[in-house]
XYZ file of C-alpha atoms in Angstrom:
653
model
C -16.173 9.693 -36.099
C -12.658 9.982 -36.924
C -10.903 12.920 -36.125
C -9.326 13.316 -39.216
C -12.449 14.452 -41.467
C -11.585 17.858 -39.108
C -8.016 18.295 -38.991
C -7.591 21.510 -40.563
C -10.898 23.049 -38.917
C -9.703 21.317 -35.424
C -6.112 22.172 -36.099
C -6.789 25.770 -36.653
C -8.557 25.758 -33.204
C -5.952 24.082 -31.884
C -3.166 26.207 -33.207
C -5.046 29.467 -31.617
C -5.590 27.749 -28.465
C -2.060 27.041 -28.348
C -1.132 30.528 -29.031
C -3.232 31.494 -25.579
C -1.927 28.729 -23.697
C 0.792 27.208 -24.524
C -0.060 23.744 -21.755
C -3.024 22.113 -20.638
C -0.996 21.613 -17.683
C -2.940 22.609 -14.780
C -0.838 25.376 -12.104
C 1.015 23.569 -9.461
C -0.139 23.925 -5.745
C 3.239 25.836 -3.804
C 2.805 23.021 -1.603
C 3.674 20.345 -4.298
C 6.582 22.441 -5.696
C 9.680 20.253 -4.467
C 7.872 17.123 -4.802
C 7.483 18.061 -8.676
C 11.159 19.317 -8.828
C 11.919 15.919 -7.118
C 9.934 14.050 -10.141
C 11.673 16.103 -12.633
C 14.700 15.138 -11.494
C 14.062 11.401 -11.294
C 12.758 11.727 -15.083
C 16.178 13.213 -16.022
C 18.102 10.055 -14.427
C 15.847 7.477 -15.566
C 15.637 3.627 -14.389
C 18.976 1.071 -14.650
C 20.182 0.373 -18.173
C 21.350 -3.047 -16.426
C 21.123 -5.088 -19.840
C 24.976 -6.676 -19.943
C 25.302 -5.883 -23.943
C 22.573 -3.559 -24.840
C 19.688 -4.919 -27.042
C 21.331 -8.002 -27.425
C 20.800 -11.053 -24.788
C 24.203 -12.124 -23.247
C 24.485 -15.594 -21.509
C 27.084 -15.651 -18.790
C 27.466 -17.359 -14.794
C 24.003 -18.466 -13.288
C 23.843 -17.715 -9.649
C 24.303 -19.906 -6.657
C 20.560 -20.666 -6.612
C 20.052 -21.662 -10.503
C 16.532 -20.117 -12.027
C 13.877 -22.496 -12.289
C 10.474 -22.230 -13.676
C 7.969 -22.107 -10.400
C 4.275 -23.202 -9.837
C 1.621 -20.280 -9.687
C -0.312 -22.157 -7.055
C 0.528 -19.274 -4.757
C 2.003 -15.674 -5.465
C 6.214 -15.238 -5.927
C 8.170 -15.154 -2.732
C 9.726 -11.544 -4.113
C 5.852 -10.465 -4.449
C 4.563 -11.579 -1.097
C 7.715 -10.206 0.630
C 7.101 -7.033 -1.634
C 3.255 -7.065 -0.723
C 4.182 -6.745 2.806
C 6.130 -3.316 2.574
C 3.375 -2.298 -0.384
C 0.196 -2.628 1.662
C 1.638 -0.942 4.980
C 2.978 1.622 2.326
C -0.620 2.551 1.602
C -2.098 3.134 4.754
C -1.605 6.460 5.242
C -1.881 7.633 1.999
C -5.627 5.469 1.861
C -6.511 7.451 5.152
C -5.516 10.753 3.333
C -7.659 10.312 0.268
C -10.705 8.623 2.282
C -10.299 11.892 4.946
C -10.767 14.027 1.870
C -13.282 12.363 0.408
C -16.401 13.662 2.362
C -17.857 9.859 3.180
C -20.603 12.083 5.881
C -21.271 10.152 9.246
C -17.957 8.027 8.915
C -14.803 8.304 10.333
C -12.986 6.777 7.384
C -9.537 8.327 9.204
C -10.105 6.816 12.399
C -11.291 3.095 10.286
C -8.183 2.933 8.828
C -6.147 3.603 12.096
C -7.931 1.201 14.076
C -7.437 -1.670 11.088
C -3.531 -0.775 10.472
C -2.371 -3.274 12.287
C -3.874 -5.615 10.162
C -3.260 -4.764 6.510
C -5.169 -7.336 4.611
C -8.344 -6.126 6.699
C -7.607 -2.737 4.763
C -8.660 -2.227 0.732
C -6.505 -3.526 -1.360
C -6.867 -1.305 -4.816
C -5.732 -2.307 -8.428
C -6.247 0.228 -11.287
C -6.139 -1.359 -14.872
C -5.845 0.651 -18.277
C -7.029 -0.544 -21.338
C -5.089 -0.860 -25.281
C -6.190 1.073 -27.811
C -2.887 2.702 -29.152
C -1.882 6.313 -28.349
C -5.489 7.159 -27.302
C -4.966 4.637 -25.039
C -1.707 5.655 -23.586
C -2.805 9.350 -23.333
C -6.343 9.156 -21.898
C -4.912 6.442 -19.658
C -2.654 9.035 -18.967
C -5.184 11.455 -17.947
C -6.446 8.946 -15.248
C -3.254 8.321 -13.977
C -2.514 12.180 -13.537
C -5.793 12.716 -11.700
C -4.810 9.651 -9.306
C -1.431 11.320 -8.593
C -1.447 12.995 -5.253
C 1.833 14.491 -7.061
C 0.356 16.346 -9.319
C -0.917 20.611 -9.194
C -3.804 20.767 -7.544
C -4.971 17.559 -7.406
C -6.082 16.966 -3.330
C -8.437 20.273 -4.084
C -12.631 19.375 -3.817
C -13.670 17.262 -6.925
C -10.130 15.502 -7.637
C -8.725 12.077 -6.734
C -5.149 12.943 -6.319
C -3.651 9.966 -3.371
C -5.835 6.798 -5.157
C -2.967 6.264 -6.884
C -0.864 5.944 -3.765
C -2.889 4.337 -2.225
C -3.375 1.536 -5.212
C -0.872 -2.065 -4.920
C -1.675 -2.805 -8.538
C -1.139 -0.819 -11.845
C -2.161 -3.095 -15.232
C -1.361 -2.241 -18.759
C -2.237 -3.223 -21.900
C -1.352 -2.559 -25.461
C -1.749 1.244 -25.550
C -1.860 1.071 -21.765
C 1.333 -0.712 -21.747
C 3.157 2.347 -23.061
C 1.694 4.330 -20.726
C 2.581 1.523 -18.025
C 6.576 1.462 -19.461
C 6.915 4.632 -20.147
C 6.391 5.646 -16.642
C 8.264 3.223 -14.468
C 11.321 2.811 -16.715
C 11.703 6.470 -16.425
C 11.660 5.761 -12.844
C 7.598 6.455 -11.906
C 7.298 9.740 -13.312
C 4.413 12.191 -13.363
C 2.525 12.677 -16.489
C 3.214 16.375 -16.166
C 6.885 15.200 -16.655
C 6.431 13.317 -19.579
C 4.308 16.347 -21.284
C 7.510 18.784 -20.725
C 9.324 19.305 -23.621
C 12.205 21.390 -21.616
C 12.794 17.858 -19.217
C 11.658 14.930 -21.174
C 12.462 13.710 -24.759
C 9.646 10.872 -24.341
C 6.002 11.817 -25.309
C 7.036 13.128 -28.286
C 4.421 12.656 -30.479
C 4.530 15.029 -33.659
C 7.197 12.804 -35.374
C 5.353 9.740 -36.137
C 7.077 6.908 -35.155
C 7.961 5.576 -38.869
C 9.809 9.370 -39.099
C 11.912 8.648 -36.272
C 12.577 10.620 -32.871
C 12.548 14.622 -32.443
C 13.551 16.336 -29.438
C 11.975 20.048 -28.697
C 10.734 20.352 -32.628
C 14.343 19.680 -33.856
C 14.687 15.532 -35.044
C 17.058 13.573 -33.369
C 17.971 11.505 -35.959
C 17.423 11.772 -40.034
C 14.816 9.059 -40.811
C 17.495 6.729 -42.629
C 19.800 6.851 -39.500
C 16.591 6.165 -37.107
C 16.623 2.787 -39.497
C 20.220 1.863 -39.138
C 19.593 1.936 -35.265
C 16.487 -0.285 -35.554
C 18.237 -2.171 -37.768
C 21.817 -3.010 -35.701
C 19.889 -3.359 -32.142
C 18.192 -6.296 -33.771
C 20.757 -7.863 -35.979
C 23.413 -8.037 -32.693
C 20.253 -10.074 -30.716
C 19.980 -12.493 -33.932
C 23.851 -12.604 -34.332
C 23.877 -14.025 -30.978
C 21.549 -16.871 -32.241
C 18.254 -15.242 -30.431
C 15.098 -15.935 -33.113
C 14.132 -12.590 -33.672
C 10.382 -11.148 -34.953
C 8.890 -8.030 -35.953
C 8.058 -7.288 -32.586
C 12.195 -6.557 -32.068
C 11.826 -3.817 -34.503
C 8.498 -2.418 -33.303
C 9.586 -2.586 -29.799
C 12.849 -0.770 -30.452
C 10.814 1.975 -32.126
C 8.671 2.290 -29.102
C 11.828 3.139 -27.049
C 12.579 5.897 -28.969
C 9.045 7.450 -28.042
C 8.978 6.190 -24.623
C 12.042 5.881 -23.129
C 14.000 9.368 -21.969
C 17.300 8.214 -23.680
C 18.595 9.613 -26.828
C 19.288 5.913 -27.830
C 15.959 4.635 -27.068
C 17.510 3.228 -24.283
C 18.481 -0.209 -25.507
C 20.246 -1.288 -22.109
C 16.951 -1.393 -19.875
C 15.280 -3.681 -18.732
C 11.637 -4.419 -17.826
C 13.216 -6.472 -14.943
C 15.426 -3.610 -13.979
C 12.051 -1.729 -12.428
C 12.640 -4.433 -9.397
C 15.767 -2.700 -8.349
C 14.268 0.803 -8.262
C 14.531 1.909 -4.802
C 10.922 3.095 -4.400
C 9.493 -0.161 -5.860
C 11.514 -2.332 -4.069
C 10.729 0.028 -0.804
C 7.370 -0.459 -1.706
C 6.704 3.093 -1.978
C 5.038 2.807 -5.413
C 2.311 0.328 -7.101
C 3.583 -3.043 -9.078
C 3.468 -2.553 -12.525
C 2.601 -5.338 -14.689
C 1.643 -6.082 -18.729
C -0.562 -8.081 -20.202
C -0.085 -10.355 -23.179
C -2.087 -13.447 -24.662
C -0.456 -16.693 -25.956
C -0.711 -17.647 -30.015
C -0.301 -21.767 -30.085
C 1.209 -23.484 -32.810
C -1.011 -23.669 -35.835
C -3.232 -20.885 -34.396
C -4.063 -18.190 -36.479
C -6.886 -16.364 -34.561
C -6.330 -16.116 -30.684
C -9.564 -18.005 -28.736
C -11.065 -16.513 -25.928
C -9.816 -19.643 -24.269
C -6.453 -18.719 -25.013
C -3.553 -18.594 -21.788
C -3.410 -15.311 -20.486
C 0.797 -13.926 -19.662
C 1.608 -11.123 -17.498
C 4.669 -9.270 -17.327
C 5.630 -8.261 -13.724
C 8.761 -7.172 -12.547
C 10.195 -10.291 -11.467
C 8.649 -13.139 -13.760
C 6.769 -13.503 -16.640
C 4.444 -16.686 -16.898
C 0.277 -17.610 -15.999
C -1.844 -18.497 -13.610
C -4.019 -19.912 -16.503
C -4.309 -24.191 -15.378
C -2.573 -24.458 -19.179
C 1.109 -23.338 -18.557
C 0.642 -23.014 -14.742
C 3.771 -21.466 -14.152
C 6.399 -18.429 -14.188
C 9.759 -18.045 -15.120
C 12.446 -15.006 -13.553
C 12.277 -12.595 -15.762
C 15.994 -11.536 -15.382
C 16.741 -14.898 -16.917
C 14.699 -14.883 -20.331
C 16.030 -15.935 -23.247
C 18.377 -18.952 -20.925
C 17.547 -22.685 -21.950
C 14.989 -24.169 -19.409
C 14.031 -27.592 -20.280
C 11.290 -29.366 -17.814
C 11.158 -26.344 -15.236
C 14.776 -26.119 -14.554
C 18.117 -24.959 -16.381
C 20.698 -27.592 -16.870
C 24.127 -27.541 -14.983
C 25.562 -27.264 -18.849
C 23.369 -24.153 -20.131
C 24.586 -20.606 -18.766
C 22.187 -17.937 -17.561
C 21.137 -15.581 -20.016
C 20.063 -11.503 -19.315
C 19.269 -9.105 -21.534
C 16.559 -10.949 -23.253
C 13.471 -8.664 -21.089
C 14.047 -5.480 -22.792
C 11.773 -3.169 -22.019
C 10.795 -1.784 -25.077
C 10.531 -5.608 -26.389
C 8.051 -5.908 -23.392
C 5.917 -3.129 -24.484
C 6.015 -3.792 -27.796
C 4.849 -7.973 -26.918
C 1.651 -6.251 -25.239
C 1.292 -4.191 -28.502
C 2.106 -6.738 -31.392
C -0.756 -5.717 -33.176
C 0.976 -2.672 -33.810
C 3.760 -4.322 -35.964
C 1.583 -4.209 -39.319
C 2.895 -0.376 -39.029
C 6.501 -1.757 -39.678
C 5.372 -3.656 -42.608
C 3.315 -0.578 -44.270
C 6.401 1.154 -44.612
C 7.521 1.917 -47.988
C 9.344 5.186 -48.020
C 12.821 5.705 -49.964
C 14.488 7.301 -47.157
C 13.867 3.558 -45.717
C 17.412 1.921 -45.369
C 17.063 -1.535 -48.063
C 19.115 -3.526 -45.436
C 15.979 -2.721 -43.217
C 13.462 -3.906 -45.375
C 15.143 -7.044 -46.377
C 15.659 -7.776 -42.695
C 11.916 -7.379 -41.991
C 10.761 -9.537 -45.380
C 13.679 -12.094 -43.821
C 11.519 -12.101 -40.840
C 8.277 -12.682 -42.446
C 9.875 -15.220 -44.548
C 10.967 -17.060 -41.452
C 7.554 -16.909 -39.306
C 4.847 -16.768 -42.108
C 2.833 -13.645 -43.148
C -0.141 -14.745 -40.800
C 2.209 -14.715 -37.452
C 3.287 -10.725 -38.530
C 2.246 -10.131 -34.579
C 3.680 -12.420 -32.536
C 6.885 -11.794 -30.658
C 8.801 -15.061 -30.618
C 10.076 -15.835 -26.986
C 13.043 -18.417 -28.191
C 14.009 -20.644 -26.309
C 10.966 -21.493 -24.828
C 11.694 -20.879 -20.703
C 8.122 -23.637 -20.655
C 9.764 -25.859 -22.856
C 8.847 -29.604 -21.298
C 6.884 -27.853 -18.263
C 3.600 -29.295 -17.601
C 3.433 -31.789 -20.851
C -0.230 -32.505 -19.946
C -2.031 -29.169 -19.846
C 0.384 -26.859 -21.859
C -0.016 -26.171 -25.105
C 3.260 -24.812 -26.052
C 5.465 -27.647 -24.078
C 6.800 -28.976 -26.983
C 7.399 -25.994 -28.893
C 10.911 -24.084 -29.224
C 9.228 -20.698 -29.327
C 7.263 -18.971 -26.653
C 4.477 -16.794 -28.933
C 3.114 -13.948 -27.582
C 1.071 -12.090 -29.286
C -1.310 -8.079 -28.366
C -2.914 -8.355 -24.896
C -6.347 -7.433 -26.716
C -6.685 -9.949 -29.243
C -8.774 -11.880 -27.360
C -11.031 -9.259 -26.771
C -10.006 -8.568 -23.243
C -8.802 -5.278 -23.781
C -8.586 -4.021 -20.253
C -5.605 -5.941 -18.441
C -8.138 -7.146 -15.710
C -6.946 -10.929 -15.618
C -3.867 -10.319 -13.406
C -5.629 -8.247 -10.799
C -8.713 -10.903 -10.486
C -6.694 -13.628 -9.821
C -7.660 -15.433 -6.071
C -3.831 -15.156 -4.481
C -3.855 -11.248 -4.936
C -6.958 -10.532 -3.003
C -7.706 -7.608 -4.769
C -11.062 -5.503 -3.602
C -11.664 -3.530 -6.210
C -10.107 -2.431 -9.862
C -10.836 1.275 -11.486
C -11.031 -0.402 -15.196
C -10.181 2.722 -17.445
C -10.904 1.542 -20.917
C -10.053 3.494 -24.254
C -11.137 1.221 -26.624
C -12.230 1.656 -30.152
C -15.496 -1.007 -29.890
C -17.981 1.267 -32.005
C -17.639 2.104 -35.393
C -17.127 6.007 -33.689
C -13.732 4.898 -31.917
C -15.942 4.625 -28.570
C -15.948 2.308 -25.194
C -18.901 -0.303 -25.437
C -17.712 -2.652 -22.813
C -16.889 -5.490 -24.982
C -13.315 -5.945 -22.724
C -15.765 -6.829 -19.829
C -17.939 -8.640 -21.657
C -15.340 -10.955 -22.647
C -13.531 -11.039 -19.485
C -17.177 -11.897 -18.050
C -17.725 -14.790 -20.572
C -14.150 -16.178 -19.843
C -14.905 -16.752 -16.420
C -17.847 -18.357 -17.019
C -15.860 -21.424 -19.475
C -16.420 -24.830 -19.056
C -12.801 -25.354 -19.957
C -11.704 -23.907 -16.782
C -9.308 -22.001 -17.983
C -10.881 -19.400 -15.143
C -8.962 -21.474 -12.262
C -11.282 -19.980 -9.657
C -11.153 -16.423 -10.371
C -14.566 -15.024 -10.438
C -15.749 -12.056 -12.130
C -19.268 -9.690 -11.941
C -22.164 -10.389 -14.197
C -21.487 -7.921 -17.165
C -24.584 -6.931 -19.341
C -24.213 -7.236 -23.263
C -23.048 -4.412 -25.399
C -26.159 -2.936 -26.696
C -27.364 -2.380 -23.075
C -24.417 -0.851 -22.207
C -24.887 1.871 -25.099
C -28.768 1.966 -24.455
C -28.225 2.553 -20.747
C -25.833 5.226 -21.426
C -23.228 2.587 -19.032
C -20.364 3.529 -21.731
C -20.843 7.594 -21.351
C -19.977 7.591 -17.632
C -18.897 5.542 -14.526
C -20.540 2.273 -13.971
C -19.804 -0.189 -10.626
C -20.056 -4.054 -11.239
C -20.197 -6.483 -8.574
C -21.785 -4.646 -6.004
C -23.999 -7.695 -4.464
C -21.355 -10.427 -3.483
C -24.220 -12.831 -2.759
C -24.739 -12.978 -6.308
C -21.370 -13.774 -7.402
C -20.128 -17.551 -7.933
C -16.797 -16.555 -6.010
C -14.516 -13.589 -4.589
C -14.306 -11.018 -6.948
C -12.908 -7.308 -6.867
C -15.574 -4.668 -7.387
C -15.444 -3.508 -11.094
C -15.064 0.669 -11.219
C -15.938 1.104 -14.773
C -14.650 4.362 -16.160
C -15.042 4.459 -20.004
C -13.587 7.367 -22.706
C -15.918 10.135 -23.366
C -15.864 13.234 -24.815
C -16.139 15.907 -21.590
C -13.738 18.551 -22.442
C -12.092 17.212 -25.827
C -13.298 14.473 -28.912
C -10.560 11.789 -27.864
C -12.304 9.058 -30.326
C -8.769 9.614 -32.387
C -7.951 6.901 -34.648
C -6.192 3.722 -32.824
C -3.643 4.067 -35.456
C -2.808 7.363 -35.566
C 0.573 7.861 -35.272
C 1.433 11.232 -34.560
C 0.352 14.137 -32.875
C 0.927 17.785 -31.832
C 1.155 18.996 -28.529
C -1.879 20.607 -28.271
C -3.427 17.289 -29.511
C -1.494 15.387 -27.531
C -2.110 17.584 -23.961
C -6.332 17.464 -24.995
C -6.615 13.949 -24.871
C -4.568 14.043 -21.607
C -6.726 16.539 -20.342
C -9.820 14.971 -21.211
C -8.643 11.188 -19.527
C -8.274 13.422 -16.152
C -11.900 14.568 -16.819
C -13.302 11.677 -17.524
C -11.744 10.135 -14.398
C -12.772 13.234 -12.405
C -16.233 13.568 -13.714
C -14.787 16.952 -14.338
C -13.824 17.519 -11.415
C -16.802 16.707 -9.363
C -18.980 19.260 -11.224
C -21.210 16.125 -13.171
C -21.767 14.436 -9.496
C -20.095 16.937 -6.779
C -20.617 13.093 -5.079
C -18.409 11.164 -7.256
C -15.132 11.726 -5.250
C -17.391 10.525 -2.116
C -18.732 7.503 -4.312
C -14.967 6.423 -5.337
C -14.208 6.099 -1.910
C -17.204 4.086 -0.809
C -16.280 1.631 -3.843
C -12.595 1.339 -2.268
C -14.165 0.631 1.152
C -16.837 -1.901 0.079
C -14.974 -5.036 0.327
C -13.480 -3.933 3.279
C -16.430 -2.881 5.161
C -18.090 -6.104 4.347
C -14.626 -8.206 5.747
C -14.501 -6.145 9.256
C -18.335 -6.140 9.471
C -18.790 -2.279 9.135
C -22.217 -0.523 8.624
C -21.973 0.842 5.238
C -22.732 4.702 5.550
C -25.858 6.414 4.094
C -23.952 8.253 1.763
C -22.450 5.227 0.426
C -25.812 3.488 0.083
C -26.862 6.279 -1.820
C -23.573 6.187 -3.956
C -24.017 2.504 -4.825
C -28.242 2.723 -5.515
C -26.485 5.797 -7.803
C -23.432 3.956 -9.632
C -24.284 -0.166 -9.295
C -25.228 -1.684 -12.787
C -28.823 -2.997 -11.520
C -29.410 -5.933 -13.614
C -31.373 -3.686 -15.991
C -31.071 -5.026 -19.613
C -31.579 -3.550 -23.125
C -30.650 -5.550 -25.916
C -32.018 -4.155 -28.746
C -29.767 -2.778 -31.268
C -29.147 0.812 -30.503
C -28.843 3.760 -32.608
C -25.047 4.802 -33.738
C -23.130 6.186 -30.997
C -22.270 9.780 -31.997
C -21.479 11.880 -28.404
C -20.745 15.380 -28.550
C -18.122 17.098 -26.124
C -19.827 18.544 -23.353
C -19.280 22.125 -22.070
C -19.443 21.111 -18.219
C -15.957 21.280 -19.053
C -15.985 24.841 -18.725
C -16.724 24.582 -15.213
C -13.789 22.762 -14.193
C -11.667 25.555 -13.312
C -13.849 26.945 -10.876
C -14.226 23.228 -9.182
C -10.595 22.951 -8.738
C -9.290 25.524 -10.527
C -7.110 23.102 -11.905
C -6.342 25.487 -15.288
C -5.919 28.874 -15.670
C -8.059 30.964 -17.652
C -8.874 32.357 -20.312
C -6.535 29.953 -22.623
C -8.059 26.615 -21.104
C -12.201 28.006 -21.321
C -10.559 29.487 -25.046
C -9.594 25.558 -25.924
C -12.403 24.563 -24.585
C -14.933 26.796 -26.575
C -12.484 26.129 -29.849
C -13.019 22.603 -29.973
C -16.794 22.728 -28.708
C -16.898 25.076 -31.988
C -15.103 22.173 -34.250
C -17.220 19.553 -33.067
C -19.620 19.097 -35.327
C -17.063 19.127 -37.971
C -15.812 16.319 -36.742
C -17.742 13.594 -38.458
């Protein structure tokens, strides 16, 4: 079901709706005004442009303790120290959240208080947002907004505000990495702030990334100037002696849309997130982006490929191949055998935030290759052709990490130990399009993962569980690539569609006695059309504000099940999912209402693998009840949009 097929019809509807209501953003609860104002101010100030020379990495003096590659046998000292702060920081938020979701006959607030002195007994929450281009960024943004207590009316009955503040980890991949990066690089801003055109120069999607940035409807640079900016940035890196790839250009282009800076933030690094006060003091979750390795000679990425993660301190993997981590701040330094020789300087600025986001979404490099406009400078086209000539057409989706930080490291197991470059690709190329890998590592001891899936698995761009199936199958791989990580049993994709598991939230891993090892409970939240046909193509590159906001709004409805109007006990069941592993650890009796929730939402092992009919859902009119349930939007504008979109639905095929 392609959105474009009824573009003119829907555009007319959206235009009329926009006239009635300029934004779908919810009216702010008065008690949150101050915090919202702070969030808007934070967006204006942004993160830290701490690279020494803009986009160009630069060598300089090393710290007294020279950086080294560490083994993945444990968490890093940085993460371990941060976890102590973060786990304790979540206690009040978790107590408040669980106290609001009405777990009858269970005093959740007292339970949290009684275990507060032992944070490891309390729930450890992760949130993972899939890839899927702008569809994933916006739908995932709706989930982020739904989970964020700073957002308007998010603590009303039926809503889930505070879940974000209770979480330890947030992971993104490909389009989900754009969401993650635009939030964290902009000082952990709110979705409302990103959607506010008067405050933010990010998330202006009316101009496609090919055309260049626009602010407030007025393009900041003409297209030719925009491409000269991209070219100059990447050429500077190349002139400094670093191999470049199409991903460098793609990452720089992304930055103009995702980082609230007029020049696309060439000096903003991923490692600078670790320096933000609200992160370093444990006040916000830890962001992780995911990318796959492509070994020398490979064109297709196998299911047992090495999966790498970018966290605020490191790049590396728990997989038993490379099984190591490099300090992210010093990427670009010439490591060998796990150490940096005394003769080598320390390079900084390689971990440009846009380049990291581009690495996780390198599948979109194809967009750069499709450019064929007379307004594009010839020097830019020549540069792309030169890169393709260097790496070959089959490697147009790689990101070059030269020099390879893991050169000569773990020679007996690593497939890239003798490669001068580490080549990484889009994190969804191994079909694990939800970034679960870093959150199921035993060292992190995550209890529950809220897996937001915006994948385009079906012919009509809806998810069908393929990502969960891929992660489950990888956990069974006899090569040992899973390295002690376990994952709940997952049915096949046909079963997902036949049983409707791709239309509503489902819990996997409810019965721990049936698993091969400790594994988080997976709360699967698939994209579904509550208030809008959000199954836009992964490669749709431009969205007017009404379209953009409607997809975010739908993502909010997906995460909250239309503010609890589809199931009034959904918030309660979310609370039960959060508590499940913790109750088991502490030997606490499961409340009866939670038993009912698990009976309703846990996959019971039923399989129906027959070929399903094409999955073509329509917009649900349940959404019209959202205002009455949580008063999330004002009427009549919000209701009119829903009605108009519903009226257009039959034409969107």
